[in-house]
JSON list of C-alpha atoms in Angstrom, two decimals:
[
{"chain": "A", "resi": 1313, "resn": "UNK", "atom": "CA", "xyz": [-12.56, -46.72, 22.45]},
{"chain": "A", "resi": 1314, "resn": "UNK", "atom": "CA", "xyz": [-15.02, -45.06, 24.84]},
{"chain": "A", "resi": 1315, "resn": "UNK", "atom": "CA", "xyz": [-12.25, -42.99, 26.42]},
{"chain": "A", "resi": 1316, "resn": "UNK", "atom": "CA", "xyz": [-11.16, -41.86, 22.94]},
{"chain": "A", "resi": 1317, "resn": "UNK", "atom": "CA", "xyz": [-14.73, -40.84, 22.10]},
{"chain": "A", "resi": 1318, "resn": "UNK", "atom": "CA", "xyz": [-14.98, -38.83, 25.31]},
{"chain": "A", "resi": 1319, "resn": "UNK", "atom": "CA", "xyz": [-11.71, -37.15, 24.47]},
{"chain": "A", "resi": 1320, "resn": "UNK", "atom": "CA", "xyz": [-13.04, -36.02, 21.09]},
{"chain": "A", "resi": 1321, "resn": "UNK", "atom": "CA", "xyz": [-16.24, -34.88, 22.79]},
{"chain": "A", "resi": 1322, "resn": "UNK", "atom": "CA", "xyz": [-14.20, -32.69, 25.13]},
{"chain": "A", "resi": 1323, "resn": "UNK", "atom": "CA", "xyz": [-12.24, -31.21, 22.23]},
{"chain": "A", "resi": 1324, "resn": "UNK", "atom": "CA", "xyz": [-15.44, -30.37, 20.35]},
{"chain": "A", "resi": 1325, "resn": "UNK", "atom": "CA", "xyz": [-16.95, -28.83, 23.46]},
{"chain": "A", "resi": 1326, "resn": "UNK", "atom": "CA", "xyz": [-13.89, -26.65, 23.99]},
{"chain": "A", "resi": 1327, "resn": "UNK", "atom": "CA", "xyz": [-13.93, -25.58, 20.36]},
{"chain": "A", "resi": 1328, "resn": "UNK", "atom": "CA", "xyz": [-17.59, -24.69, 20.55]},
{"chain": "A", "resi": 1329, "resn": "UNK", "atom": "CA", "xyz": [-17.04, -22.60, 23.69]},
{"chain": "A", "resi": 1330, "resn": "UNK", "atom": "CA", "xyz": [-14.09, -20.67, 22.27]},
{"chain": "A", "resi": 1331, "resn": "UNK", "atom": "CA", "xyz": [-11.49, -22.79, 24.03]},
{"chain": "A", "resi": 1332, "resn": "UNK", "atom": "CA", "xyz": [-9.25, -22.74, 20.98]},
{"chain": "A", "resi": 1333, "resn": "UNK", "atom": "CA", "xyz": [-7.61, -19.82, 19.22]},
{"chain": "A", "resi": 1334, "resn": "UNK", "atom": "CA", "xyz": [-9.14, -19.72, 15.75]},
{"chain": "A", "resi": 1335, "resn": "UNK", "atom": "CA", "xyz": [-6.65, -17.16, 14.49]},
{"chain": "A", "resi": 1336, "resn": "UNK", "atom": "CA", "xyz": [-5.73, -19.38, 11.52]},
{"chain": "A", "resi": 1337, "resn": "UNK", "atom": "CA", "xyz": [-9.34, -19.09, 10.35]},
{"chain": "A", "resi": 1338, "resn": "UNK", "atom": "CA", "xyz": [-9.12, -15.30, 10.26]},
{"chain": "A", "resi": 1339, "resn": "UNK", "atom": "CA", "xyz": [-6.25, -15.19, 7.77]},
{"chain": "A", "resi": 1340, "resn": "UNK", "atom": "CA", "xyz": [-5.33, -17.01, 4.60]},
{"chain": "A", "resi": 1341, "resn": "UNK", "atom": "CA", "xyz": [-2.95, -16.98, 1.66]},
{"chain": "A", "resi": 1342, "resn": "UNK", "atom": "CA", "xyz": [-3.45, -15.48, -1.79]},
{"chain": "A", "resi": 1343, "resn": "UNK", "atom": "CA", "xyz": [-1.64, -16.74, -4.85]},
{"chain": "A", "resi": 1344, "resn": "UNK", "atom": "CA", "xyz": [-1.86, -15.81, -8.51]},
{"chain": "A", "resi": 1345, "resn": "UNK", "atom": "CA", "xyz": [0.06, -14.78, -11.59]},
{"chain": "A", "resi": 1346, "resn": "UNK", "atom": "CA", "xyz": [0.67, -11.31, -12.97]},
{"chain": "A", "resi": 1347, "resn": "UNK", "atom": "CA", "xyz": [0.90, -11.16, -16.74]},
{"chain": "A", "resi": 1348, "resn": "UNK", "atom": "CA", "xyz": [3.71, -9.36, -18.56]},
{"chain": "A", "resi": 1349, "resn": "UNK", "atom": "CA", "xyz": [5.95, -8.76, -15.55]},
{"chain": "A", "resi": 1350, "resn": "UNK", "atom": "CA", "xyz": [9.37, -7.26, -15.17]},
{"chain": "A", "resi": 1351, "resn": "UNK", "atom": "CA", "xyz": [10.38, -9.30, -12.14]},
{"chain": "A", "resi": 1352, "resn": "UNK", "atom": "CA", "xyz": [12.98, -6.84, -10.85]},
{"chain": "A", "resi": 1353, "resn": "UNK", "atom": "CA", "xyz": [10.31, -4.19, -10.22]},
{"chain": "A", "resi": 1354, "resn": "UNK", "atom": "CA", "xyz": [7.07, -6.19, -10.01]},
{"chain": "A", "resi": 1355, "resn": "UNK", "atom": "CA", "xyz": [5.33, -6.44, -6.64]},
{"chain": "A", "resi": 1356, "resn": "UNK", "atom": "CA", "xyz": [1.90, -6.93, -5.14]},
{"chain": "A", "resi": 1357, "resn": "UNK", "atom": "CA", "xyz": [0.43, -5.56, -1.92]},
{"chain": "A", "resi": 1358, "resn": "UNK", "atom": "CA", "xyz": [-2.89, -5.26, -0.12]},
{"chain": "A", "resi": 1359, "resn": "UNK", "atom": "CA", "xyz": [-4.48, -1.81, -0.27]},
{"chain": "A", "resi": 1360, "resn": "UNK", "atom": "CA", "xyz": [-4.59, -0.33, 3.22]},
{"chain": "A", "resi": 1361, "resn": "UNK", "atom": "CA", "xyz": [-2.08, -2.85, 4.60]},
{"chain": "A", "resi": 1362, "resn": "UNK", "atom": "CA", "xyz": [1.41, -1.71, 3.66]},
{"chain": "A", "resi": 1363, "resn": "UNK", "atom": "CA", "xyz": [2.88, -4.59, 5.68]},
{"chain": "A", "resi": 1364, "resn": "UNK", "atom": "CA", "xyz": [1.25, -7.16, 3.39]},
{"chain": "A", "resi": 1365, "resn": "UNK", "atom": "CA", "xyz": [3.26, -7.22, 0.19]},
{"chain": "A", "resi": 1366, "resn": "UNK", "atom": "CA", "xyz": [5.25, -9.71, -1.82]},
{"chain": "A", "resi": 1367, "resn": "UNK", "atom": "CA", "xyz": [7.74, -9.82, -4.65]},
{"chain": "A", "resi": 1368, "resn": "UNK", "atom": "CA", "xyz": [6.92, -11.54, -7.94]},
{"chain": "A", "resi": 1369, "resn": "UNK", "atom": "CA", "xyz": [8.83, -14.38, -9.63]},
{"chain": "A", "resi": 1370, "resn": "UNK", "atom": "CA", "xyz": [10.11, -14.27, -13.18]},
{"chain": "A", "resi": 1371, "resn": "UNK", "atom": "CA", "xyz": [7.01, -16.09, -14.47]},
{"chain": "A", "resi": 1372, "resn": "UNK", "atom": "CA", "xyz": [4.71, -13.61, -12.73]},
{"chain": "A", "resi": 1373, "resn": "UNK", "atom": "CA", "xyz": [3.61, -15.89, -9.90]},
{"chain": "A", "resi": 1374, "resn": "UNK", "atom": "CA", "xyz": [3.26, -14.59, -6.35]},
{"chain": "A", "resi": 1375, "resn": "UNK", "atom": "CA", "xyz": [2.09, -15.78, -2.96]},
{"chain": "A", "resi": 1376, "resn": "UNK", "atom": "CA", "xyz": [0.96, -13.52, -0.13]},
{"chain": "A", "resi": 1377, "resn": "UNK", "atom": "CA", "xyz": [0.44, -15.01, 3.34]},
{"chain": "A", "resi": 1378, "resn": "UNK", "atom": "CA", "xyz": [-1.28, -13.65, 6.43]},
{"chain": "A", "resi": 1379, "resn": "UNK", "atom": "CA", "xyz": [-4.05, -11.93, 4.48]},
{"chain": "A", "resi": 1380, "resn": "UNK", "atom": "CA", "xyz": [-7.27, -11.16, 6.41]},
{"chain": "A", "resi": 1381, "resn": "UNK", "atom": "CA", "xyz": [-10.16, -13.41, 5.41]},
{"chain": "A", "resi": 1382, "resn": "UNK", "atom": "CA", "xyz": [-12.35, -10.75, 3.85]},
{"chain": "A", "resi": 1383, "resn": "UNK", "atom": "CA", "xyz": [-12.95, -8.73, 0.68]},
{"chain": "A", "resi": 1384, "resn": "UNK", "atom": "CA", "xyz": [-9.95, -6.58, -0.19]},
{"chain": "A", "resi": 1385, "resn": "UNK", "atom": "CA", "xyz": [-8.08, -5.03, -3.09]},
{"chain": "A", "resi": 1386, "resn": "UNK", "atom": "CA", "xyz": [-4.65, -5.83, -4.46]},
{"chain": "A", "resi": 1387, "resn": "UNK", "atom": "CA", "xyz": [-2.31, -3.11, -5.67]},
{"chain": "A", "resi": 1388, "resn": "UNK", "atom": "CA", "xyz": [-0.13, -4.54, -8.43]},
{"chain": "A", "resi": 1389, "resn": "UNK", "atom": "CA", "xyz": [2.95, -3.12, -10.14]},
{"chain": "A", "resi": 1390, "resn": "UNK", "atom": "CA", "xyz": [3.64, -5.36, -13.13]},
{"chain": "A", "resi": 1391, "resn": "UNK", "atom": "CA", "xyz": [6.46, -3.48, -14.83]},
{"chain": "A", "resi": 1392, "resn": "UNK", "atom": "CA", "xyz": [8.06, -0.07, -15.10]},
{"chain": "A", "resi": 1393, "resn": "UNK", "atom": "CA", "xyz": [5.04, 1.18, -17.06]},
{"chain": "A", "resi": 1394, "resn": "UNK", "atom": "CA", "xyz": [2.08, -1.08, -16.21]},
{"chain": "A", "resi": 1395, "resn": "UNK", "atom": "CA", "xyz": [-0.03, -1.59, -13.09]},
{"chain": "A", "resi": 1396, "resn": "UNK", "atom": "CA", "xyz": [-3.40, -2.89, -11.85]},
{"chain": "A", "resi": 1397, "resn": "UNK", "atom": "CA", "xyz": [-5.82, -3.02, -8.94]},
{"chain": "A", "resi": 1398, "resn": "UNK", "atom": "CA", "xyz": [-7.85, -6.17, -8.40]},
{"chain": "A", "resi": 1399, "resn": "UNK", "atom": "CA", "xyz": [-10.69, -6.89, -5.97]},
{"chain": "A", "resi": 1400, "resn": "UNK", "atom": "CA", "xyz": [-10.40, -10.35, -4.36]},
{"chain": "A", "resi": 1401, "resn": "UNK", "atom": "CA", "xyz": [-11.87, -12.31, -1.47]},
{"chain": "A", "resi": 1402, "resn": "UNK", "atom": "CA", "xyz": [-9.40, -14.13, 0.79]},
{"chain": "A", "resi": 1403, "resn": "UNK", "atom": "CA", "xyz": [-10.55, -17.33, 2.50]},
{"chain": "A", "resi": 1404, "resn": "UNK", "atom": "CA", "xyz": [-9.48, -18.20, 6.03]},
{"chain": "A", "resi": 1405, "resn": "UNK", "atom": "CA", "xyz": [-7.07, -21.07, 6.70]},
{"chain": "A", "resi": 1406, "resn": "UNK", "atom": "CA", "xyz": [-6.58, -21.85, 3.01]},
{"chain": "A", "resi": 1407, "resn": "UNK", "atom": "CA", "xyz": [-4.85, -20.77, -0.17]},
{"chain": "A", "resi": 1408, "resn": "UNK", "atom": "CA", "xyz": [-7.04, -18.75, -2.54]},
{"chain": "A", "resi": 1409, "resn": "UNK", "atom": "CA", "xyz": [-5.99, -18.69, -6.18]},
{"chain": "A", "resi": 1410, "resn": "UNK", "atom": "CA", "xyz": [-6.91, -15.31, -7.69]},
{"chain": "A", "resi": 1411, "resn": "UNK", "atom": "CA", "xyz": [-5.86, -16.44, -11.17]},
{"chain": "A", "resi": 1412, "resn": "UNK", "atom": "CA", "xyz": [-4.13, -14.33, -13.80]},
{"chain": "A", "resi": 1413, "resn": "UNK", "atom": "CA", "xyz": [-3.97, -10.57, -13.31]},
{"chain": "A", "resi": 1414, "resn": "UNK", "atom": "CA", "xyz": [-3.64, -8.44, -16.44]},
{"chain": "A", "resi": 1415, "resn": "UNK", "atom": "CA", "xyz": [-2.22, -4.94, -16.17]},
{"chain": "A", "resi": 1416, "resn": "UNK", "atom": "CA", "xyz": [-2.75, -1.75, -18.14]},
{"chain": "A", "resi": 1417, "resn": "UNK", "atom": "CA", "xyz": [-0.60, 1.31, -18.86]},
{"chain": "A", "resi": 1418, "resn": "UNK", "atom": "CA", "xyz": [-0.10, 3.02, -15.52]},
{"chain": "A", "resi": 1419, "resn": "UNK", "atom": "CA", "xyz": [-0.41, 6.68, -14.67]},
{"chain": "A", "resi": 1420, "resn": "UNK", "atom": "CA", "xyz": [2.54, 8.75, -13.45]},
{"chain": "A", "resi": 1421, "resn": "UNK", "atom": "CA", "xyz": [2.28, 11.55, -10.92]},
{"chain": "A", "resi": 1422, "resn": "UNK", "atom": "CA", "xyz": [4.92, 14.27, -10.64]},
{"chain": "A", "resi": 1423, "resn": "UNK", "atom": "CA", "xyz": [4.74, 16.12, -7.33]},
{"chain": "A", "resi": 1424, "resn": "UNK", "atom": "CA", "xyz": [6.40, 19.55, -7.17]},
{"chain": "A", "resi": 1425, "resn": "UNK", "atom": "CA", "xyz": [7.01, 20.78, -3.62]},
{"chain": "A", "resi": 1426, "resn": "UNK", "atom": "CA", "xyz": [7.71, 24.33, -2.42]},
{"chain": "A", "resi": 1427, "resn": "UNK", "atom": "CA", "xyz": [7.25, 26.30, 0.77]},
{"chain": "A", "resi": 1428, "resn": "UNK", "atom": "CA", "xyz": [5.12, 29.46, 1.02]},
{"chain": "A", "resi": 1429, "resn": "UNK", "atom": "CA", "xyz": [8.04, 31.56, -0.19]},
{"chain": "A", "resi": 1430, "resn": "UNK", "atom": "CA", "xyz": [8.48, 29.47, -3.34]},
{"chain": "A", "resi": 1431, "resn": "UNK", "atom": "CA", "xyz": [11.69, 27.80, -2.13]},
{"chain": "A", "resi": 1432, "resn": "UNK", "atom": "CA", "xyz": [12.35, 24.08, -2.22]},
{"chain": "A", "resi": 1433, "resn": "UNK", "atom": "CA", "xyz": [12.15, 22.71, 1.36]},
{"chain": "A", "resi": 1434, "resn": "UNK", "atom": "CA", "xyz": [14.67, 20.35, 2.88]},
{"chain": "A", "resi": 1435, "resn": "UNK", "atom": "CA", "xyz": [13.86, 16.84, 3.98]},
{"chain": "A", "resi": 1436, "resn": "UNK", "atom": "CA", "xyz": [10.92, 16.37, 1.62]},
{"chain": "A", "resi": 1437, "resn": "UNK", "atom": "CA", "xyz": [9.15, 13.00, 1.75]},
{"chain": "A", "resi": 1438, "resn": "UNK", "atom": "CA", "xyz": [6.32, 11.98, -0.58]},
{"chain": "A", "resi": 1439, "resn": "UNK", "atom": "CA", "xyz": [4.04, 8.99, -0.10]},
{"chain": "A", "resi": 1440, "resn": "UNK", "atom": "CA", "xyz": [0.87, 7.50, -1.57]},
{"chain": "A", "resi": 1441, "resn": "UNK", "atom": "CA", "xyz": [-0.73, 6.09, 1.55]},
{"chain": "A", "resi": 1442, "resn": "UNK", "atom": "CA", "xyz": [-2.07, 2.52, 1.75]},
{"chain": "A", "resi": 1443, "resn": "UNK", "atom": "CA", "xyz": [-0.52, 1.41, -1.56]},
{"chain": "A", "resi": 1444, "resn": "UNK", "atom": "CA", "xyz": [2.55, -0.35, -0.20]},
{"chain": "A", "resi": 1445, "resn": "UNK", "atom": "CA", "xyz": [4.79, 1.84, -2.36]},
{"chain": "A", "resi": 1446, "resn": "UNK", "atom": "CA", "xyz": [7.92, 3.07, -0.63]},
{"chain": "A", "resi": 1447, "resn": "UNK", "atom": "CA", "xyz": [8.01, 6.63, 0.67]},
{"chain": "A", "resi": 1448, "resn": "UNK", "atom": "CA", "xyz": [10.23, 8.79, -1.55]},
{"chain": "A", "resi": 1449, "resn": "UNK", "atom": "CA", "xyz": [12.79, 11.01, 0.11]},
{"chain": "A", "resi": 1450, "resn": "UNK", "atom": "CA", "xyz": [13.90, 13.82, -2.18]},
{"chain": "A", "resi": 1451, "resn": "UNK", "atom": "CA", "xyz": [17.55, 14.81, -2.33]},
{"chain": "A", "resi": 1452, "resn": "UNK", "atom": "CA", "xyz": [18.44, 18.29, -1.09]},
{"chain": "A", "resi": 1453, "resn": "UNK", "atom": "CA", "xyz": [17.54, 20.91, -3.70]},
{"chain": "A", "resi": 1454, "resn": "UNK", "atom": "CA", "xyz": [15.30, 18.57, -5.68]},
{"chain": "A", "resi": 1455, "resn": "UNK", "atom": "CA", "xyz": [11.69, 19.73, -5.47]},
{"chain": "A", "resi": 1456, "resn": "UNK", "atom": "CA", "xyz": [10.11, 16.98, -7.57]},
{"chain": "A", "resi": 1457, "resn": "UNK", "atom": "CA", "xyz": [9.11, 13.37, -7.07]},
{"chain": "A", "resi": 1458, "resn": "UNK", "atom": "CA", "xyz": [7.70, 11.09, -9.77]},
{"chain": "A", "resi": 1459, "resn": "UNK", "atom": "CA", "xyz": [5.38, 8.32, -8.61]},
{"chain": "A", "resi": 1460, "resn": "UNK", "atom": "CA", "xyz": [4.23, 5.42, -10.72]},
{"chain": "A", "resi": 1461, "resn": "UNK", "atom": "CA", "xyz": [3.15, 3.41, -12.50]},
{"chain": "A", "resi": 1462, "resn": "UNK", "atom": "CA", "xyz": [-0.22, 3.74, -10.79]},
{"chain": "A", "resi": 1463, "resn": "UNK", "atom": "CA", "xyz": [-3.42, 1.87, -11.61]},
{"chain": "A", "resi": 1464, "resn": "UNK", "atom": "CA", "xyz": [-6.42, 4.10, -12.36]},
{"chain": "A", "resi": 1465, "resn": "UNK", "atom": "CA", "xyz": [-8.15, 5.26, -9.20]},
{"chain": "A", "resi": 1466, "resn": "UNK", "atom": "CA", "xyz": [-7.95, 7.68, -6.29]},
{"chain": "A", "resi": 1467, "resn": "UNK", "atom": "CA", "xyz": [-5.20, 7.85, -3.69]},
{"chain": "A", "resi": 1468, "resn": "UNK", "atom": "CA", "xyz": [-4.23, 9.86, -0.62]},
{"chain": "A", "resi": 1469, "resn": "UNK", "atom": "CA", "xyz": [-1.03, 11.81, -1.24]},
{"chain": "A", "resi": 1470, "resn": "UNK", "atom": "CA", "xyz": [1.02, 12.81, 1.81]},
{"chain": "A", "resi": 1471, "resn": "UNK", "atom": "CA", "xyz": [3.91, 15.30, 1.63]},
{"chain": "A", "resi": 1472, "resn": "UNK", "atom": "CA", "xyz": [6.22, 16.19, 4.53]},
{"chain": "A", "resi": 1473, "resn": "UNK", "atom": "CA", "xyz": [9.31, 18.36, 4.95]},
{"chain": "A", "resi": 1474, "resn": "UNK", "atom": "CA", "xyz": [11.52, 19.62, 7.75]},
{"chain": "A", "resi": 1475, "resn": "UNK", "atom": "CA", "xyz": [9.95, 22.33, 9.95]},
{"chain": "A", "resi": 1476, "resn": "UNK", "atom": "CA", "xyz": [6.83, 22.67, 7.78]},
{"chain": "A", "resi": 1477, "resn": "UNK", "atom": "CA", "xyz": [3.25, 21.47, 8.08]},
{"chain": "A", "resi": 1478, "resn": "UNK", "atom": "CA", "xyz": [2.37, 18.15, 6.47]},
{"chain": "A", "resi": 1479, "resn": "UNK", "atom": "CA", "xyz": [-0.06, 18.25, 3.56]},
{"chain": "A", "resi": 1480, "resn": "UNK", "atom": "CA", "xyz": [-2.49, 15.50, 2.54]},
{"chain": "A", "resi": 1481, "resn": "UNK", "atom": "CA", "xyz": [-4.52, 15.62, -0.68]},
{"chain": "A", "resi": 1482, "resn": "UNK", "atom": "CA", "xyz": [-6.67, 13.16, -2.59]},
{"chain": "A", "resi": 1483, "resn": "UNK", "atom": "CA", "xyz": [-5.48, 12.64, -6.13]},
{"chain": "A", "resi": 1484, "resn": "UNK", "atom": "CA", "xyz": [-7.23, 10.64, -8.86]},
{"chain": "A", "resi": 1485, "resn": "UNK", "atom": "CA", "xyz": [-5.50, 9.35, -11.98]},
{"chain": "A", "resi": 1486, "resn": "UNK", "atom": "CA", "xyz": [-6.62, 7.78, -15.26]},
{"chain": "A", "resi": 1487, "resn": "UNK", "atom": "CA", "xyz": [-5.02, 5.00, -17.27]},
{"chain": "A", "resi": 1488, "resn": "UNK", "atom": "CA", "xyz": [-1.77, 6.14, -18.88]},
{"chain": "A", "resi": 1489, "resn": "UNK", "atom": "CA", "xyz": [-2.10, 9.70, -17.56]},
{"chain": "A", "resi": 1490, "resn": "UNK", "atom": "CA", "xyz": [0.86, 11.99, -16.84]},
{"chain": "A", "resi": 1491, "resn": "UNK", "atom": "CA", "xyz": [-0.26, 14.31, -14.04]},
{"chain": "A", "resi": 1492, "resn": "UNK", "atom": "CA", "xyz": [1.62, 17.13, -12.30]},
{"chain": "A", "resi": 1493, "resn": "UNK", "atom": "CA", "xyz": [0.55, 18.25, -8.83]},
{"chain": "A", "resi": 1494, "resn": "UNK", "atom": "CA", "xyz": [2.05, 21.35, -7.20]},
{"chain": "A", "resi": 1495, "resn": "UNK", "atom": "CA", "xyz": [2.14, 21.20, -3.40]},
{"chain": "A", "resi": 1496, "resn": "UNK", "atom": "CA", "xyz": [2.86, 24.17, -1.13]},
{"chain": "A", "resi": 1497, "resn": "UNK", "atom": "CA", "xyz": [3.79, 23.28, 2.42]},
{"chain": "A", "resi": 1498, "resn": "UNK", "atom": "CA", "xyz": [2.70, 25.93, 4.94]},
{"chain": "A", "resi": 1499, "resn": "UNK", "atom": "CA", "xyz": [4.84, 27.18, 7.78]},
{"chain": "A", "resi": 1500, "resn": "UNK", "atom": "CA", "xyz": [4.61, 25.15, 10.96]},
{"chain": "A", "resi": 1501, "resn": "UNK", "atom": "CA", "xyz": [3.02, 27.67, 13.32]},
{"chain": "A", "resi": 1502, "resn": "UNK", "atom": "CA", "xyz": [3.24, 25.23, 16.22]},
{"chain": "A", "resi": 1503, "resn": "UNK", "atom": "CA", "xyz": [7.01, 25.35, 15.86]},
{"chain": "A", "resi": 1504, "resn": "UNK", "atom": "CA", "xyz": [7.71, 21.93, 17.19]},
{"chain": "A", "resi": 1505, "resn": "UNK", "atom": "CA", "xyz": [7.04, 18.29, 17.69]},
{"chain": "A", "resi": 1506, "resn": "UNK", "atom": "CA", "xyz": [3.44, 17.90, 18.84]},
{"chain": "A", "resi": 1507, "resn": "UNK", "atom": "CA", "xyz": [3.33, 14.16, 19.35]},
{"chain": "A", "resi": 1508, "resn": "UNK", "atom": "CA", "xyz": [6.91, 13.50, 20.35]},
{"chain": "A", "resi": 1509, "resn": "UNK", "atom": "CA", "xyz": [7.57, 11.27, 17.36]},
{"chain": "A", "resi": 1510, "resn": "UNK", "atom": "CA", "xyz": [7.26, 13.34, 14.19]},
{"chain": "A", "resi": 1511, "resn": "UNK", "atom": "CA", "xyz": [10.56, 14.90, 13.18]},
{"chain": "A", "resi": 1512, "resn": "UNK", "atom": "CA", "xyz": [8.77, 17.08, 10.63]},
{"chain": "A", "resi": 1513, "resn": "UNK", "atom": "CA", "xyz": [6.64, 18.93, 13.17]},
{"chain": "A", "resi": 1514, "resn": "UNK", "atom": "CA", "xyz": [3.02, 19.90, 12.63]},
{"chain": "A", "resi": 1515, "resn": "UNK", "atom": "CA", "xyz": [0.21, 17.41, 12.40]},
{"chain": "A", "resi": 1516, "resn": "UNK", "atom": "CA", "xyz": [1.04, 13.80, 11.97]},
{"chain": "A", "resi": 1517, "resn": "UNK", "atom": "CA", "xyz": [-0.48, 12.57, 8.73]},
{"chain": "A", "resi": 1518, "resn": "UNK", "atom": "CA", "xyz": [0.82, 9.05, 8.83]}
]
């Protein structure tokens, strides 16, 4: 029995001195239920962490693992027309139930993209950064992208195209709003790939 007690004493000493990796205490799992979902389009993600997202079951329930144990905000798409943002606090090494999440009519943003000559560029990509929404690649000759539904709030819009400078703008939307934003992409004066990894040239916004 004494040897067992000494063993536990050693374990506690190691833990107190940082001898163990407490990584499991730095992340946790969030679960909850989104009301009024259309399961084929519904999803939930962590704002600012596009890698942390999950699909939603037919009854609206979801579970999101590996979430940092801190205050954060969820970006929720409930249906083709409704969305929400919800502030939550994730607890380390445990499952945190955030309860039911109600959504509201989402906003829709139409982005119209041209170059400085008024022509529609090729290879246009449009993204709302940090939302977990997929980047939209426009088909050749199509100068518009429609994003939504979006919960009310402000977002960073990034637009790229072949051989032109990237453009980033902050956009803010209200509940149920239909907003149109015209974006003109300037000529890439640098004429090439500055960082070796951006096929669009110009500054790397993402």
